[in-house]
PDB file of C-alpha atoms in Angstrom:
ATOM      1  CA  MET A   1      -3.597 -19.578 203.562  1.00 62.00           C
ATOM      2  CA  MET A   2      -3.943 -22.040 200.684  1.00 75.00           C
ATOM      3  CA  ASP A   3      -1.410 -24.828 200.334  1.00 92.00           C
ATOM      4  CA  ALA A   4      -0.650 -26.931 197.261  1.00 93.00           C
ATOM      5  CA  GLN A   5      -2.627 -29.957 198.481  1.00 95.00           C
ATOM      6  CA  LYS A   6      -5.765 -27.906 199.188  1.00 96.00           C
ATOM      7  CA  LEU A   7      -5.476 -26.193 195.816  1.00 96.00           C
ATOM      8  CA  TYR A   8      -4.943 -29.568 194.125  1.00 97.00           C
ATOM      9  CA  ASP A   9      -8.061 -31.031 195.751  1.00 96.00           C
ATOM     10  CA  MET A  10     -10.199 -27.966 194.996  1.00 96.00           C
ATOM     11  CA  LEU A  11      -9.156 -27.624 191.351  1.00 96.00           C
ATOM     12  CA  ARG A  12      -9.330 -31.349 190.689  1.00 96.00           C
ATOM     13  CA  LYS A  13     -13.010 -31.453 191.725  1.00 97.00           C
ATOM     14  CA  VAL A  14     -13.814 -28.583 189.362  1.00 96.00           C
ATOM     15  CA  GLN A  15     -11.593 -29.452 186.375  1.00 97.00           C
ATOM     16  CA  GLU A  16     -11.819 -33.240 186.033  1.00 97.00           C
ATOM     17  CA  PRO A  17     -15.544 -33.204 185.203  1.00 97.00           C
ATOM     18  CA  LYS A  18     -14.619 -30.820 182.356  1.00 96.00           C
ATOM     19  CA  GLY A  19     -12.049 -33.310 181.025  1.00 96.00           C
ATOM     20  CA  TYR A  20      -8.932 -31.573 182.366  1.00 98.00           C
ATOM     21  CA  TYR A  21      -6.666 -33.666 184.557  1.00 98.00           C
ATOM     22  CA  PHE A  22      -3.526 -32.879 186.469  1.00 97.00           C
ATOM     23  CA  SER A  23      -0.417 -34.444 185.021  1.00 96.00           C
ATOM     24  CA  VAL A  24       0.629 -37.698 186.677  1.00 96.00           C
ATOM     25  CA  ASP A  25       3.993 -35.996 187.347  1.00 96.00           C
ATOM     26  CA  ARG A  26       2.945 -34.987 190.850  1.00 96.00           C
ATOM     27  CA  GLU A  27       6.256 -33.297 191.648  1.00 96.00           C
ATOM     28  CA  ARG A  28       5.837 -30.986 188.638  1.00 95.00           C
ATOM     29  CA  VAL A  29       2.172 -30.376 189.497  1.00 97.00           C
ATOM     30  CA  ASP A  30       3.036 -29.447 193.085  1.00 96.00           C
ATOM     31  CA  GLU A  31       5.747 -27.039 191.886  1.00 97.00           C
ATOM     32  CA  LEU A  32       3.255 -25.359 189.551  1.00 97.00           C
ATOM     33  CA  LEU A  33       0.563 -25.167 192.229  1.00 97.00           C
ATOM     34  CA  GLU A  34       3.054 -23.604 194.668  1.00 97.00           C
ATOM     35  CA  ALA A  35       3.976 -21.081 191.966  1.00 97.00           C
ATOM     36  CA  LEU A  36       0.277 -20.285 191.404  1.00 97.00           C
ATOM     37  CA  ILE A  37      -0.101 -19.640 195.135  1.00 97.00           C
ATOM     38  CA  THR A  38       2.992 -17.414 195.095  1.00 97.00           C
ATOM     39  CA  ASN A  39       1.611 -15.477 192.126  1.00 97.00           C
ATOM     40  CA  LYS A  40      -1.731 -15.053 193.930  1.00 96.00           C
ATOM     41  CA  GLU A  41       0.140 -13.555 196.887  1.00 96.00           C
ATOM     42  CA  ARG A  42       2.278 -11.385 194.589  1.00 96.00           C
ATOM     43  CA  TYR A  43      -0.342 -10.153 192.105  1.00 97.00           C
ATOM     44  CA  GLY A  44      -3.682 -10.888 193.730  1.00 97.00           C
ATOM     45  CA  TYR A  45      -4.613 -13.480 191.096  1.00 97.00           C
ATOM     46  CA  MET A  46      -3.292 -16.887 190.053  1.00 97.00           C
ATOM     47  CA  VAL A  47      -1.426 -16.018 186.910  1.00 97.00           C
ATOM     48  CA  CYS A  48       0.293 -18.741 184.889  1.00 96.00           C
ATOM     49  CA  PRO A  49       3.648 -19.592 186.478  1.00 94.00           C
ATOM     50  CA  CYS A  50       5.130 -20.448 183.063  1.00 94.00           C
ATOM     51  CA  ARG A  51       4.665 -16.964 181.651  1.00 94.00           C
ATOM     52  CA  LEU A  52       5.824 -13.483 182.595  1.00 92.00           C
ATOM     53  CA  ALA A  53       3.038 -11.516 184.259  1.00 94.00           C
ATOM     54  CA  SER A  54       2.748  -7.759 183.982  1.00 94.00           C
ATOM     55  CA  GLY A  55       1.029  -7.354 187.329  1.00 94.00           C
ATOM     56  CA  GLU A  56      -1.862  -5.613 185.561  1.00 95.00           C
ATOM     57  CA  ARG A  57      -4.919  -7.855 185.776  1.00 96.00           C
ATOM     58  CA  ASP A  58      -6.412  -6.585 182.486  1.00 95.00           C
ATOM     59  CA  GLN A  59      -3.124  -7.229 180.664  1.00 95.00           C
ATOM     60  CA  ASP A  60      -2.779 -10.668 182.275  1.00 96.00           C
ATOM     61  CA  LYS A  61      -6.410 -11.854 182.098  1.00 96.00           C
ATOM     62  CA  ASP A  62      -5.606 -14.289 179.262  1.00 97.00           C
ATOM     63  CA  ILE A  63      -2.993 -16.048 181.416  1.00 98.00           C
ATOM     64  CA  ILE A  64      -4.925 -16.311 184.672  1.00 98.00           C
ATOM     65  CA  CYS A  65      -4.977 -20.040 185.356  1.00 97.00           C
ATOM     66  CA  PRO A  66      -6.622 -21.844 183.734  1.00 97.00           C
ATOM     67  CA  CYS A  67      -5.524 -19.636 180.871  1.00 97.00           C
ATOM     68  CA  VAL A  68      -7.520 -19.091 177.694  1.00 98.00           C
ATOM     69  CA  TYR A  69      -4.934 -21.146 175.800  1.00 98.00           C
ATOM     70  CA  ARG A  70      -5.509 -24.319 177.832  1.00 98.00           C
ATOM     71  CA  GLU A  71      -8.473 -25.592 175.816  1.00 97.00           C
ATOM     72  CA  PRO A  72      -6.822 -25.383 172.376  1.00 98.00           C
ATOM     73  CA  ASP A  73      -3.519 -26.684 173.799  1.00 98.00           C
ATOM     74  CA  VAL A  74      -5.140 -29.733 175.392  1.00 98.00           C
ATOM     75  CA  GLN A  75      -7.263 -30.380 172.298  1.00 97.00           C
ATOM     76  CA  GLU A  76      -4.246 -30.235 169.970  1.00 97.00           C
ATOM     77  CA  PHE A  77      -1.390 -31.524 172.146  1.00 98.00           C
ATOM     78  CA  GLY A  78      -3.071 -33.244 175.101  1.00 98.00           C
ATOM     79  CA  SER A  79      -1.444 -30.796 177.495  1.00 98.00           C
ATOM     80  CA  CYS A  80      -1.466 -27.124 178.350  1.00 98.00           C
ATOM     81  CA  TYR A  81       1.690 -25.052 177.894  1.00 97.00           C
ATOM     82  CA  CYS A  82       2.861 -25.732 181.488  1.00 96.00           C
ATOM     83  CA  ASN A  83       1.921 -29.429 181.481  1.00 96.00           C
ATOM     84  CA  LEU A  84      -0.269 -28.784 184.523  1.00 97.00           C
ATOM     85  CA  TYR A  85      -3.553 -29.675 182.845  1.00 98.00           C
ATOM     86  CA  VAL A  86      -3.568 -32.640 180.516  1.00 98.00           C
ATOM     87  CA  SER A  87      -5.960 -35.039 178.860  1.00 98.00           C
ATOM     88  CA  ARG A  88      -6.549 -38.579 180.056  1.00 97.00           C
ATOM     89  CA  ASP A  89      -4.766 -39.814 176.889  1.00 97.00           C
ATOM     90  CA  TRP A  90      -1.687 -37.765 177.850  1.00 97.00           C
ATOM     91  CA  ASN A  91      -1.607 -39.239 181.353  1.00 97.00           C
ATOM     92  CA  GLU A  92      -2.046 -42.759 180.002  1.00 97.00           C
ATOM     93  CA  ASN A  93       0.691 -42.294 177.373  1.00 97.00           C
ATOM     94  CA  ARG A  94      -1.687 -42.931 174.472  1.00 97.00           C
ATOM     95  CA  ILE A  95      -0.472 -39.785 172.695  1.00 97.00           C
ATOM     96  CA  PRO A  96       3.026 -38.356 172.300  1.00 96.00           C
ATOM     97  CA  HIS A  97       4.199 -35.801 174.831  1.00 96.00           C
ATOM     98  CA  ASP A  98       5.131 -33.195 172.251  1.00 95.00           C
ATOM     99  CA  TYR A  99       6.349 -29.709 173.069  1.00 95.00           C
ATOM    100  CA  VAL A 100       3.409 -27.302 173.422  1.00 97.00           C
ATOM    101  CA  PRO A 101       4.248 -24.036 171.659  1.00 97.00           C
ATOM    102  CA  GLU A 102       3.380 -20.660 173.148  1.00 96.00           C
ATOM    103  CA  ARG A 103       0.054 -19.408 171.789  1.00 96.00           C
ATOM    104  CA  ARG A 104       0.095 -16.077 173.594  1.00 95.00           C
ATOM    105  CA  PRO A 105       0.541 -13.323 171.015  1.00 93.00           C
ATOM    106  CA  PRO A 106       3.874 -11.469 171.264  1.00 90.00           C
ATOM    107  CA  ASP A 107       2.117  -8.113 171.699  1.00 87.00           C
ATOM    108  CA  LYS A 108       0.566  -9.462 174.935  1.00 86.00           C
ATOM    109  CA  MET A 109       4.042 -10.228 176.256  1.00 80.00           C
ATOM    110  CA  ALA A 110       5.518  -6.761 175.685  1.00 66.00           C
ATOM    111  CA  PHE A 111       4.803  -4.464 178.586  1.00 63.00           C
TER     112      PHE A 111
END
């Protein structure tokens, strides 16, 4: 079974070369990683812990972590919606930590 530290290490190796870093708030990151593991056990895929999943993979494919909204969120705000993935500027406090609005269309959220 995967634990938060193993998931952290695995994802970090894959995501950092792409310019996506985990937030320096390690407590928050660990909570989110634990929630991703729980969602994997519950649904069979690591769906975003900050959004309501339908349990239908096709319906949820846009919010399987890393979600399709991460790239535009990090480009515009320096952070994804959950604050799991952030830019280097975000972690080094060179940009404001503004609220990241939900980009997921409302029709995707109505099951």
